[in-house]
CSV table of C-alpha atoms in Angstrom, one decimal:
chain,number,residue,atom,x,y,z
T,928,MET,CA,33.1,-8.3,-26.4
T,929,GLU,CA,29.6,-8.5,-24.9
T,930,ASP,CA,29.2,-10.2,-21.5
T,931,VAL,CA,27.5,-13.6,-21.7
T,932,TYR,CA,24.3,-13.8,-19.7
T,933,GLN,CA,25.0,-16.0,-16.7
T,934,PRO,CA,21.8,-16.9,-14.8
T,935,CYS,CA,22.1,-17.1,-11.0
T,936,GLY,CA,19.5,-19.8,-10.9
T,937,SER,CA,15.8,-20.4,-11.3
T,938,VAL,CA,12.9,-19.5,-9.1
T,939,LEU,CA,9.2,-20.4,-9.1
T,940,ALA,CA,7.4,-17.4,-7.5
T,941,ILE,CA,3.9,-18.1,-6.1
T,942,ALA,CA,2.1,-14.7,-6.0
T,943,TYR,CA,-1.7,-14.5,-6.1
T,944,TRP,CA,-1.5,-10.8,-6.5
T,945,PHE,CA,0.2,-9.8,-9.8
T,946,PRO,CA,-0.5,-7.3,-12.6
T,947,PRO,CA,-2.8,-6.3,-14.2
T,948,GLN,CA,-4.1,-6.1,-10.7
T,949,THR,CA,-2.8,-2.8,-9.2
T,950,ASN,CA,-3.2,-3.2,-5.4
T,951,SER,CA,-0.1,-2.7,-3.3
T,952,GLY,CA,0.7,-6.5,-3.2
T,953,ALA,CA,0.6,-6.8,-6.9
T,954,ILE,CA,2.8,-3.8,-7.5
T,955,ARG,CA,5.3,-4.9,-4.9
T,956,ASN,CA,5.5,-8.4,-6.4
T,957,LEU,CA,6.0,-7.0,-9.9
T,958,LYS,CA,8.7,-4.6,-8.9
T,959,ILE,CA,10.9,-7.0,-6.8
T,960,LEU,CA,10.5,-9.8,-9.3
T,961,LYS,CA,11.3,-7.6,-12.2
T,962,TYR,CA,14.6,-6.4,-10.7
T,963,LEU,CA,15.4,-9.9,-9.4
T,964,HIS,CA,15.2,-11.0,-13.0
T,965,GLU,CA,17.5,-8.2,-14.1
T,966,ASN,CA,20.0,-9.5,-11.5
T,967,GLY,CA,20.2,-12.8,-13.4
T,968,TRP,CA,17.5,-15.0,-12.0
T,969,ASN,CA,15.3,-17.0,-14.3
T,970,LEU,CA,11.7,-16.5,-13.0
T,971,THR,CA,8.4,-18.1,-13.4
T,972,VAL,CA,5.4,-16.6,-11.7
T,973,LEU,CA,2.4,-18.7,-10.6
T,974,THR,CA,-0.6,-16.4,-10.2
T,975,ILE,CA,-4.4,-16.2,-10.9
T,976,HIS,CA,-5.9,-15.5,-14.3
T,977,GLU,CA,-6.9,-11.9,-14.6
T,978,LYS,CA,-10.4,-12.7,-15.7
T,979,TYR,CA,-11.2,-13.6,-12.0
T,980,PHE,CA,-10.6,-10.1,-10.7
T,981,LEU,CA,-11.0,-7.7,-13.6
T,982,LYS,CA,-14.8,-8.0,-13.2
T,983,ASP,CA,-14.9,-6.9,-9.6
T,984,ASN,CA,-11.7,-5.0,-9.1
T,985,GLU,CA,-9.9,-2.3,-11.0
T,986,GLY,CA,-6.9,-3.5,-13.1
T,987,ASP,CA,-4.5,-1.7,-15.3
T,988,LEU,CA,-3.7,-3.6,-18.5
T,989,LYS,CA,-1.0,-1.0,-19.3
T,990,ILE,CA,1.1,-2.2,-16.4
T,991,LEU,CA,1.5,-5.6,-18.0
T,992,SER,CA,4.1,-3.9,-20.2
T,993,GLN,CA,6.4,-3.7,-17.2
T,994,ILE,CA,6.7,-7.5,-17.0
T,995,PRO,CA,9.8,-8.6,-18.9
T,996,ASP,CA,9.0,-11.0,-21.8
T,997,SER,CA,11.5,-13.5,-20.5
T,998,ILE,CA,9.5,-13.9,-17.2
T,999,ASP,CA,7.1,-16.7,-17.7
T,1000,VAL,CA,3.7,-16.2,-16.1
T,1001,LEU,CA,1.5,-19.2,-15.3
T,1002,ARG,CA,-2.1,-18.0,-14.9
T,1003,THR,CA,-4.6,-20.4,-13.3
T,1004,ARG,CA,-8.2,-20.8,-12.5
T,1005,CYS,CA,-9.7,-20.2,-9.1
T,1006,PHE,CA,-12.9,-21.4,-7.3
T,1007,PHE,CA,-14.5,-18.8,-5.0
T,1008,ILE,CA,-16.3,-20.4,-2.1
T,1009,GLU,CA,-18.3,-17.3,-1.3
T,1010,ARG,CA,-19.7,-17.1,-4.8
T,1011,PHE,CA,-20.6,-20.8,-4.6
T,1012,LEU,CA,-22.5,-20.3,-1.4
T,1013,GLY,CA,-24.5,-17.4,-2.7
T,1014,LEU,CA,-23.2,-15.1,0.0
T,1015,LEU,CA,-21.0,-13.0,-2.2
T,1016,ASN,CA,-23.9,-10.8,-3.4
T,1017,ARG,CA,-24.6,-9.6,0.2
T,1018,LYS,CA,-21.1,-9.7,1.7
T,1019,VAL,CA,-18.9,-8.6,-1.1
T,1020,LEU,CA,-20.7,-7.1,-4.1
T,1021,LYS,CA,-22.2,-4.3,-2.0
T,1022,LYS,CA,-18.6,-3.3,-1.3
T,1023,LYS,CA,-17.8,-2.8,-4.9
T,1024,LYS,CA,-15.7,0.4,-5.6
T,1025,ILE,CA,-18.0,3.3,-6.4
T,1026,LYS,CA,-17.0,6.0,-8.9
T,1027,PHE,CA,-16.9,9.6,-7.6
T,1028,GLN,CA,-19.4,11.2,-9.9
T,1029,ILE,CA,-22.0,13.1,-7.8
T,1030,SER,CA,-20.8,14.0,-4.3
T,1031,ASN,CA,-18.3,12.8,-1.8
T,1032,SER,CA,-21.0,11.3,0.4
T,1033,ASP,CA,-22.4,9.1,-2.4
T,1034,ILE,CA,-19.2,7.1,-2.2
T,1035,LEU,CA,-20.0,6.1,1.4
T,1036,LYS,CA,-23.8,5.5,1.2
T,1037,SER,CA,-23.6,1.8,0.3
T,1038,SER,CA,-21.1,1.1,3.0
T,1039,THR,CA,-22.2,3.1,5.9
T,1040,LYS,CA,-25.7,1.7,6.3
T,1041,GLU,CA,-26.4,0.6,9.9
T,1042,ARG,CA,-26.1,-3.2,10.2
T,1043,PRO,CA,-28.0,-5.2,12.8
T,1044,LYS,CA,-26.1,-5.4,16.0
T,1045,HIS,CA,-27.1,-9.0,16.6
T,1046,LYS,CA,-27.0,-11.7,14.0
T,1047,SER,CA,-29.8,-14.3,13.7
T,1048,LYS,CA,-29.0,-18.0,14.4
T,1049,THR,CA,-29.4,-18.7,10.7
T,1050,GLN,CA,-26.9,-15.9,9.8
T,1051,LYS,CA,-24.4,-17.2,12.4
T,1052,LEU,CA,-24.7,-20.7,10.9
T,1053,LYS,CA,-24.1,-19.4,7.4
T,1054,ASP,CA,-21.1,-17.4,8.6
T,1055,SER,CA,-19.7,-20.4,10.4
T,1056,VAL,CA,-20.0,-22.6,7.2
T,1057,THR,CA,-18.4,-19.8,5.1
T,1058,ASP,CA,-15.5,-19.4,7.6
T,1059,LEU,CA,-14.9,-23.2,7.7
T,1060,LEU,CA,-14.9,-23.6,3.9
T,1061,SER,CA,-12.8,-20.5,3.6
T,1062,PHE,CA,-9.9,-21.9,5.6
T,1063,PRO,CA,-7.2,-20.6,5.7
T,1064,ASP,CA,-8.6,-17.7,3.7
T,1065,LYS,CA,-11.2,-16.9,1.1
T,1066,TYR,CA,-8.8,-17.7,-1.7
T,1067,VAL,CA,-8.6,-21.4,-0.6
T,1068,GLY,CA,-10.2,-22.3,-4.0
T,1069,TRP,CA,-7.0,-21.3,-5.7
T,1070,ILE,CA,-5.0,-24.1,-4.0
T,1071,PRO,CA,-6.0,-27.1,-6.3
T,1072,PHE,CA,-5.4,-25.1,-9.5
T,1073,ALA,CA,-2.2,-23.5,-8.4
T,1074,THR,CA,-0.8,-26.7,-7.0
T,1075,TRP,CA,-1.6,-28.7,-10.1
T,1076,SER,CA,-0.2,-26.0,-12.3
T,1077,GLY,CA,3.0,-25.9,-10.2
T,1078,ILE,CA,3.4,-29.7,-10.3
T,1079,LYS,CA,3.1,-29.7,-14.1
T,1080,PHE,CA,5.6,-26.9,-14.5
T,1081,LEU,CA,8.2,-28.4,-12.0
T,1082,ARG,CA,8.0,-31.8,-13.7
T,1083,LYS,CA,9.2,-30.1,-16.9
T,1084,LYS,CA,11.5,-27.4,-15.5
T,1085,PRO,CA,13.1,-27.9,-12.1
T,1086,VAL,CA,14.0,-24.8,-10.2
T,1087,ASP,CA,16.5,-24.0,-7.4
T,1088,VAL,CA,14.1,-22.2,-5.1
T,1089,ILE,CA,10.3,-21.9,-4.5
T,1090,TYR,CA,9.3,-18.5,-3.3
T,1091,ALA,CA,5.7,-17.9,-1.9
T,1092,VAL,CA,4.3,-14.5,-1.1
T,1093,GLY,CA,1.5,-13.9,1.4
T,1094,LYS,CA,-1.2,-12.7,1.7
T,1095,PRO,CA,-3.2,-14.7,0.7
T,1096,TRP,CA,-1.9,-17.5,3.0
T,1097,THR,CA,-3.1,-20.1,0.5
T,1098,GLY,CA,0.1,-19.3,-1.5
T,1099,PHE,CA,2.2,-20.6,1.5
T,1100,PHE,CA,0.2,-23.9,1.5
T,1101,VAL,CA,0.8,-24.3,-2.3
T,1102,GLY,CA,4.5,-23.6,-1.8
T,1103,TYR,CA,4.7,-26.2,1.0
T,1104,VAL,CA,3.1,-28.9,-1.1
T,1105,LEU,CA,5.5,-28.2,-4.0
T,1106,LYS,CA,8.5,-28.2,-1.6
T,1107,LEU,CA,7.3,-31.6,-0.3
T,1108,LEU,CA,6.9,-33.1,-3.7
T,1109,PHE,CA,10.0,-31.7,-5.4
T,1110,ARG,CA,12.4,-31.3,-2.4
T,1111,LYS,CA,13.3,-27.7,-3.1
T,1112,PRO,CA,14.0,-24.9,-0.6
T,1113,LEU,CA,10.9,-22.9,0.3
T,1114,VAL,CA,11.1,-19.1,1.1
T,1115,ILE,CA,7.9,-17.6,2.4
T,1116,ASP,CA,7.5,-13.9,2.3
T,1117,PHE,CA,5.1,-12.2,4.9
T,1118,MET,CA,4.0,-8.9,3.4
T,1119,ASP,CA,1.7,-8.7,6.5
T,1120,PRO,CA,1.4,-10.5,9.8
T,1121,TRP,CA,-0.8,-13.5,9.8
T,1122,ILE,CA,-2.0,-14.6,13.3
T,1123,ALA,CA,-0.4,-11.5,14.9
T,1124,SER,CA,-2.5,-9.1,12.8
T,1125,THR,CA,-4.7,-6.9,14.9
T,1126,TRP,CA,-7.0,-6.3,11.9
T,1127,ARG,CA,-8.0,-9.9,11.5
T,1128,PRO,CA,-11.8,-10.5,11.9
T,1129,SER,CA,-12.6,-12.8,14.8
T,1130,LYS,CA,-13.4,-16.4,14.1
T,1131,ALA,CA,-14.7,-19.3,16.1
T,1132,SER,CA,-12.2,-20.6,18.6
T,1133,LEU,CA,-11.6,-23.8,16.7
T,1134,LEU,CA,-10.8,-21.9,13.5
T,1135,GLU,CA,-8.4,-19.7,15.4
T,1136,LYS,CA,-6.6,-22.7,16.7
T,1137,LEU,CA,-6.4,-24.2,13.2
T,1138,GLN,CA,-5.1,-20.9,11.8
T,1139,SER,CA,-2.4,-20.8,14.6
T,1140,PHE,CA,-1.5,-24.4,13.9
T,1141,LEU,CA,-1.1,-23.8,10.2
T,1142,GLU,CA,1.0,-20.7,10.6
T,1143,LYS,CA,3.4,-22.5,12.9
T,1144,PHE,CA,3.4,-25.5,10.7
T,1145,ILE,CA,4.3,-23.6,7.5
T,1146,VAL,CA,6.8,-21.4,9.3
T,1147,THR,CA,8.5,-24.5,10.8
T,1148,HIS,CA,8.7,-26.4,7.5
T,1149,SER,CA,9.8,-23.5,5.4
T,1150,ASP,CA,13.5,-23.0,4.8
T,1151,PHE,CA,13.6,-19.2,5.2
T,1152,LEU,CA,11.2,-16.5,6.3
T,1153,ILE,CA,11.0,-12.9,5.1
T,1154,ALA,CA,9.3,-10.3,7.2
T,1155,ASN,CA,8.0,-7.0,6.0
T,1156,THR,CA,9.2,-5.1,9.1
T,1157,ASN,CA,11.8,-5.5,11.9
T,1158,GLU,CA,8.9,-5.7,14.3
T,1159,LEU,CA,7.4,-8.7,12.5
T,1160,ALA,CA,10.7,-10.5,12.3
T,1161,GLN,CA,11.1,-10.1,16.0
T,1162,ASP,CA,7.6,-11.4,16.6
T,1163,PHE,CA,8.5,-14.6,14.7
T,1164,VAL,CA,11.6,-15.0,16.9
T,1165,GLU,CA,9.8,-14.4,20.2
T,1166,ARG,CA,6.4,-15.9,19.5
T,1167,LEU,CA,7.2,-18.9,17.2
T,1168,ASN,CA,10.8,-19.5,18.4
T,1169,VAL,CA,12.1,-19.0,14.9
T,1170,PRO,CA,16.0,-19.0,14.8
T,1171,GLU,CA,17.3,-15.5,14.0
T,1172,LYS,CA,19.4,-16.9,11.2
T,1173,LYS,CA,16.2,-18.2,9.5
T,1174,VAL,CA,14.5,-14.9,9.1
T,1175,ASP,CA,15.4,-11.6,7.5
T,1176,VAL,CA,13.6,-8.3,6.8
T,1177,LEU,CA,12.6,-7.2,3.3
T,1178,THR,CA,10.5,-4.1,3.4
T,1179,CYS,CA,8.4,-2.8,0.5
T,1180,GLY,CA,10.2,-0.1,-1.4
T,1181,TYR,CA,10.1,2.5,-4.2
T,1182,ASP,CA,11.0,2.2,-7.8
T,1183,ASP,CA,13.0,5.0,-9.5
T,1184,ALA,CA,11.2,4.2,-12.8
T,1185,ASP,CA,7.9,5.3,-11.3
T,1186,PHE,CA,9.2,8.8,-10.8
T,1187,ALA,CA,11.0,9.1,-14.2
T,1188,TYR,CA,8.0,10.7,-15.9
T,1189,ASP,CA,7.8,14.4,-16.7
T,1190,PHE,CA,5.0,15.2,-14.2
T,1191,PHE,CA,3.3,18.5,-14.5
T,1192,ASP,CA,4.1,21.1,-11.8
T,1193,LYS,CA,1.6,21.6,-9.1
T,1194,SER,CA,-1.7,22.7,-10.8
T,1195,ASN,CA,-3.2,24.5,-7.8
T,1196,HIS,CA,-2.0,27.1,-5.3
T,1197,SER,CA,-3.6,25.4,-2.3
T,1198,PHE,CA,-2.1,23.4,0.6
T,1199,THR,CA,-2.6,19.9,-0.7
T,1200,ILE,CA,-2.8,16.7,1.4
T,1201,THR,CA,-3.1,13.4,-0.3
T,1202,HIS,CA,-3.8,9.8,0.8
T,1203,THR,CA,-3.5,7.0,-1.8
T,1204,GLY,CA,-5.0,3.6,-1.3
T,1205,SER,CA,-8.2,2.1,0.1
T,1206,PHE,CA,-10.0,3.0,3.3
T,1207,TYR,CA,-11.5,0.0,5.1
T,1208,ARG,CA,-11.9,-1.5,8.6
T,1209,ARG,CA,-9.8,0.6,11.0
T,1210,ARG,CA,-8.2,2.6,8.1
T,1211,ASN,CA,-10.8,5.3,8.5
T,1212,PRO,CA,-10.1,9.1,7.9
T,1213,LYS,CA,-12.9,10.2,10.3
T,1214,ASN,CA,-10.6,11.6,13.0
T,1215,PHE,CA,-8.4,13.3,10.5
T,1216,LEU,CA,-11.4,15.0,9.0
T,1217,LYS,CA,-12.7,15.9,12.4
T,1218,ALA,CA,-9.3,17.7,13.0
T,1219,VAL,CA,-9.6,19.5,9.7
T,1220,LYS,CA,-13.2,20.6,10.4
T,1221,ILE,CA,-12.1,22.1,13.7
T,1222,LEU,CA,-9.4,24.1,12.0
T,1223,LEU,CA,-11.9,25.2,9.3
T,1224,ASP,CA,-14.5,26.2,11.9
T,1225,LYS,CA,-12.0,28.2,13.9
T,1226,GLY,CA,-10.7,29.9,10.7
T,1227,LEU,CA,-7.2,28.6,11.3
T,1228,ILE,CA,-7.2,27.2,7.7
T,1229,LEU,CA,-9.1,28.6,4.8
T,1230,PRO,CA,-11.2,26.4,2.5
T,1231,ASP,CA,-10.0,28.1,-0.6
T,1232,LYS,CA,-6.4,27.4,0.4
T,1233,VAL,CA,-6.7,23.7,1.2
T,1234,VAL,CA,-7.2,20.5,-0.9
T,1235,ILE,CA,-7.6,17.0,0.4
T,1236,ASN,CA,-7.2,14.2,-2.1
T,1237,PHE,CA,-8.5,10.7,-1.2
T,1238,ILE,CA,-7.4,8.4,-4.1
T,1239,GLY,CA,-8.8,5.0,-3.5
T,1240,SER,CA,-11.9,3.1,-2.6
T,1241,MET,CA,-13.9,3.3,0.6
T,1242,SER,CA,-15.6,0.4,2.3
T,1243,ILE,CA,-16.3,1.6,5.8
T,1244,ASN,CA,-19.4,1.1,8.0
T,1245,ASP,CA,-19.4,4.5,9.8
T,1246,ALA,CA,-22.3,6.9,9.6
T,1247,GLY,CA,-20.2,9.6,11.3
T,1248,LEU,CA,-17.8,9.6,8.4
T,1249,ASN,CA,-20.7,10.0,6.0
T,1250,GLU,CA,-21.8,13.1,8.0
T,1251,LEU,CA,-18.3,14.6,7.7
T,1252,PHE,CA,-18.4,14.1,3.9
T,1253,ASP,CA,-21.7,16.0,3.8
T,1254,ASP,CA,-20.3,18.9,5.8
T,1255,PRO,CA,-20.5,22.0,3.6
T,1256,LEU,CA,-16.9,23.2,4.4
T,1257,LEU,CA,-15.3,19.8,4.0
T,1258,LYS,CA,-17.2,19.3,0.7
T,1259,LYS,CA,-15.4,22.3,-0.7
T,1260,ILE,CA,-11.9,20.8,-0.1
T,1261,ILE,CA,-12.3,17.1,-0.5
T,1262,HIS,CA,-11.6,15.4,-3.8
T,1263,GLN,CA,-12.1,11.6,-4.0
T,1264,GLU,CA,-11.5,9.1,-6.8
T,1265,SER,CA,-12.2,5.4,-6.2
T,1266,TRP,CA,-9.5,4.2,-8.6
T,1267,VAL,CA,-6.9,5.7,-10.9
T,1268,PRO,CA,-3.9,4.0,-12.7
T,1269,HIS,CA,-0.8,3.7,-10.7
T,1270,LYS,CA,1.0,6.4,-12.7
T,1271,GLN,CA,-1.8,8.9,-12.1
T,1272,ALA,CA,-1.7,8.1,-8.3
T,1273,ILE,CA,2.0,9.0,-8.3
T,1274,GLU,CA,1.2,12.2,-10.0
T,1275,TYR,CA,-1.3,13.1,-7.3
T,1276,LEU,CA,1.5,12.5,-4.8
T,1277,TRP,CA,3.9,14.6,-6.8
T,1278,GLN,CA,1.6,17.6,-6.7
T,1279,SER,CA,1.0,17.4,-3.0
T,1280,ASP,CA,2.6,19.2,-0.1
T,1281,VAL,CA,2.0,16.7,2.7
T,1282,LEU,CA,1.2,13.0,2.4
T,1283,LEU,CA,-1.2,11.1,4.7
T,1284,VAL,CA,-0.9,7.6,6.2
T,1285,VAL,CA,-3.9,6.1,8.2
T,1286,GLN,CA,-2.7,2.9,9.9
T,1287,PRO,CA,-4.1,2.8,13.5
T,1288,GLY,CA,-4.0,-0.2,15.8
T,1289,THR,CA,-1.2,-2.0,14.1
T,1290,TYR,CA,2.3,-2.6,15.5
T,1291,LEU,CA,3.9,-5.0,13.1
T,1292,GLN,CA,3.2,-3.7,9.6
T,1293,ILE,CA,3.9,-0.8,7.4
T,1294,PRO,CA,1.7,0.1,4.4
T,1295,ALA,CA,3.5,-0.1,1.1
T,1296,LYS,CA,2.5,3.5,0.2
T,1297,LEU,CA,4.8,4.9,2.8
T,1298,TYR,CA,7.9,4.0,0.7
T,1299,GLU,CA,6.4,5.7,-2.4
T,1300,TYR,CA,5.7,8.7,-0.2
T,1301,VAL,CA,9.3,9.1,1.0
T,1302,ALA,CA,10.6,8.7,-2.6
T,1303,LEU,CA,9.0,12.1,-3.2
T,1304,GLN,CA,10.8,13.7,-0.3
T,1305,LYS,CA,7.5,15.1,1.1
T,1306,PRO,CA,6.6,15.4,4.8
T,1307,ILE,CA,4.3,12.7,6.1
T,1308,ILE,CA,1.5,12.7,8.7
T,1309,ALA,CA,0.9,9.2,9.9
T,1310,LEU,CA,-2.1,8.4,12.1
T,1311,ALA,CA,-0.6,5.3,13.7
T,1312,GLU,CA,0.8,3.8,16.9
T,1313,GLU,CA,3.8,5.9,17.9
T,1314,ASN,CA,5.6,2.8,19.2
T,1315,GLY,CA,4.6,0.5,16.3
T,1316,ALA,CA,6.4,-0.3,13.1
T,1317,VAL,CA,5.1,2.9,11.3
T,1318,GLY,CA,6.0,5.2,14.2
T,1319,ASN,CA,9.4,3.6,14.7
T,1320,ILE,CA,10.5,4.0,11.1
T,1321,ILE,CA,9.2,7.5,10.6
T,1322,ARG,CA,10.9,8.6,13.9
T,1323,ARG,CA,14.1,6.8,13.1
T,1324,GLU,CA,14.4,8.1,9.5
T,1325,GLY,CA,13.0,11.6,10.2
T,1326,TRP,CA,10.2,11.3,7.6
T,1327,GLY,CA,7.5,13.3,9.4
T,1328,GLU,CA,5.1,13.1,12.3
T,1329,THR,CA,3.3,10.0,13.8
T,1330,ILE,CA,0.2,10.8,15.8
T,1331,ASN,CA,-2.1,8.4,17.7
T,1332,ASN,CA,-5.3,8.3,15.6
T,1333,ASP,CA,-7.4,9.2,18.7
T,1334,ASN,CA,-5.5,12.4,19.4
T,1335,ILE,CA,-7.6,14.7,17.3
T,1336,GLU,CA,-6.1,17.8,19.0
T,1337,LYS,CA,-2.6,16.9,18.1
T,1338,ILE,CA,-3.6,15.9,14.5
T,1339,GLY,CA,-5.0,19.4,14.2
T,1340,ASP,CA,-1.8,21.0,15.7
T,1341,VAL,CA,0.5,19.2,13.3
T,1342,LEU,CA,-1.7,19.9,10.3
T,1343,HIS,CA,-1.9,23.6,11.3
T,1344,ASN,CA,1.9,23.9,11.6
T,1345,TYR,CA,2.4,22.4,8.2
T,1346,TYR,CA,-0.3,24.7,6.8
T,1347,LYS,CA,1.4,27.8,8.3
T,1348,GLU,CA,4.8,26.7,6.9
T,1349,TYR,CA,3.2,26.3,3.5
T,1350,ILE,CA,1.5,29.8,3.6
T,1351,SER,CA,4.8,31.4,4.6
T,1352,GLY,CA,6.7,29.6,1.9
T,1353,ASN,CA,8.9,27.7,4.3
T,1354,LEU,CA,7.5,24.2,3.9
T,1355,ASN,CA,10.4,21.9,2.9
T,1356,LYS,CA,12.7,24.9,2.7
T,1357,ASN,CA,16.3,24.0,3.4
T,1358,LYS,CA,15.0,20.6,4.6
T,1359,GLN,CA,17.6,17.8,4.6
T,1360,LYS,CA,16.7,15.1,2.0
T,1361,TYR,CA,15.6,11.7,3.3
T,1362,ASN,CA,18.2,9.0,3.1
T,1363,ILE,CA,16.1,6.3,1.3
T,1364,GLU,CA,18.5,4.3,-0.8
T,1365,ALA,CA,18.0,1.2,1.4
T,1366,TYR,CA,14.4,1.2,0.4
T,1367,ASN,CA,15.1,1.3,-3.4
T,1368,VAL,CA,13.5,-1.8,-4.8
T,1369,LYS,CA,16.6,-2.6,-6.8
T,1370,ASN,CA,18.6,-3.0,-3.6
T,1371,LEU,CA,15.8,-5.0,-2.0
T,1372,ALA,CA,15.9,-7.3,-5.0
T,1373,LYS,CA,19.6,-7.8,-4.6
T,1374,LYS,CA,19.1,-8.8,-1.0
T,1375,LEU,CA,16.4,-11.3,-1.9
T,1376,GLY,CA,18.7,-12.7,-4.6
T,1377,ASN,CA,21.4,-13.2,-2.0
T,1378,ILE,CA,19.0,-15.2,0.2
T,1379,PHE,CA,18.1,-17.4,-2.8
T,1380,GLN,CA,21.8,-17.9,-3.6
T,1381,ARG,CA,22.6,-19.1,-0.1
T,1382,LEU,CA,19.7,-21.5,-0.1
T,1383,SER,CA,20.4,-22.9,-3.5
T,1384,GLN,CA,24.0,-23.7,-2.6
T,1385,GLN,CA,23.2,-25.6,0.6
C-alpha cells in the first residue's frame, strides 16, 4: 500500500531572486525550497517576473525545469526607481556583462575608466535623491506589487508560515506587512549581513540611521532569524540583543543532483585554477594575478602548464587590473567567460585542480560558491580574512588555505606549492575526503522545515 502524502504545512516564501535568474541567491532559493517541498511542505513562491531581469542579466530558462510543478510561483511586476530617474543609463547599463570575444582586457575597458575623484554639487544632489528614493534598497519598487500579490494570495489560501529571504531587504518589509495583516509567524533569512556588511556603499548619515532603525525593527518584529554564518548569528546576538533561541544558522550548501552528470574528464594537461562568480567592488583578482605574474616572471611556473579560468562578469574600476589582463604572459593562461549556464560552471570546477575564492574585507559572510567547491573535494585558495567567516570554516573543516588578500608573497607561495604537487602527481593524492554532509542542501532543508514546524505549532 502506497504512503498517503501528508503535508507538514504551508509556506509563503518571499524571494526576489528565483529562477530563471541564476545568481547565487536564486540558486540557493531554488535548491532549499525544492527539497523543503520534497519533505512535505506546500510552497508558494512570491518573486519578480522574469521579464524584468532577462533583458539586463543572464538567465537560464532550462533551470525552470528544476521547479516542481506543485510549487506555485507568483510572479509580480516591479518599478525601478533608477530607470525612472534616468540615472540607470549612466550608473548601471555601463556595467552590463560583456562577452569574452576579443581579449581579456576588453572585458574590463568599460568598467576601469577613471572616474572623477570629486562629484559636482549637481551629481551629489542627484545621488542623494536616488538614495532616498531607493530606501531600503534599489528594489523598493517591488514592495507595492509583491505586497498586493501576497495579500490577494493569503486571502484565498492561508499559510502556516511566512518566509522572507534577503537580500534584497525589501523582501523583509513585504514579509512584515503580510505578517501584520494576517497574523502569521515570520521567518527572515539573512543570506548576507545588512547593516554589518563591510561592502555596503556609504550613504548620508540620515539614511544610515534609517537603515539601522529598519533592520532592528524588522529583526525585533520577526518571529525567527536565520543567519548564513555562525559569525553573523553571533553579531545579531551581540549587536541587536537578539535572544539566542530566536536565531539559528542555515548556511548555503551543495546539491548532489548538480554533480550527477557524466562530466568529461579533464580536457587539458595543465594546472588549472578556477573562480566562478562575479568580480565587483572588493572582490578583485588583482593581487592574485600579481602573485601569478611574479611566479611566471621568475620561471617558477610555466605558462604552457597553467590555466586560470574566470567564469563570471567583471565590474571593477581598477586600471591596474586592466594592465594585468594585458600582460603578455598572463594573456596566455587566462580564460574568461562573462556568463555560462550553471551546469557548465560546475563542469569548469570539475575539470580544475584548485578552486579560488576572493572575499576580502568581510568577516560575517561566506560566498555560496564555497559549498559547491567543497562538494568536488578540491583544494581551495581563499583570499579572505583569516579570522573571518571564510577563514574560520576553511580552517575548521580543512578545506584548503586562507590568505589575506594583501599578502601577495604568501599567495604566491601557496600557489607555487600546489603547482609543484600537481607537477609531481601528488596533488590530492591520499588526501582525506572532506566531511561535508552537514552542508548538503537536503539536510539544510530538513533543518529549515523543523524551524517552520516549531513556529506553526506555537
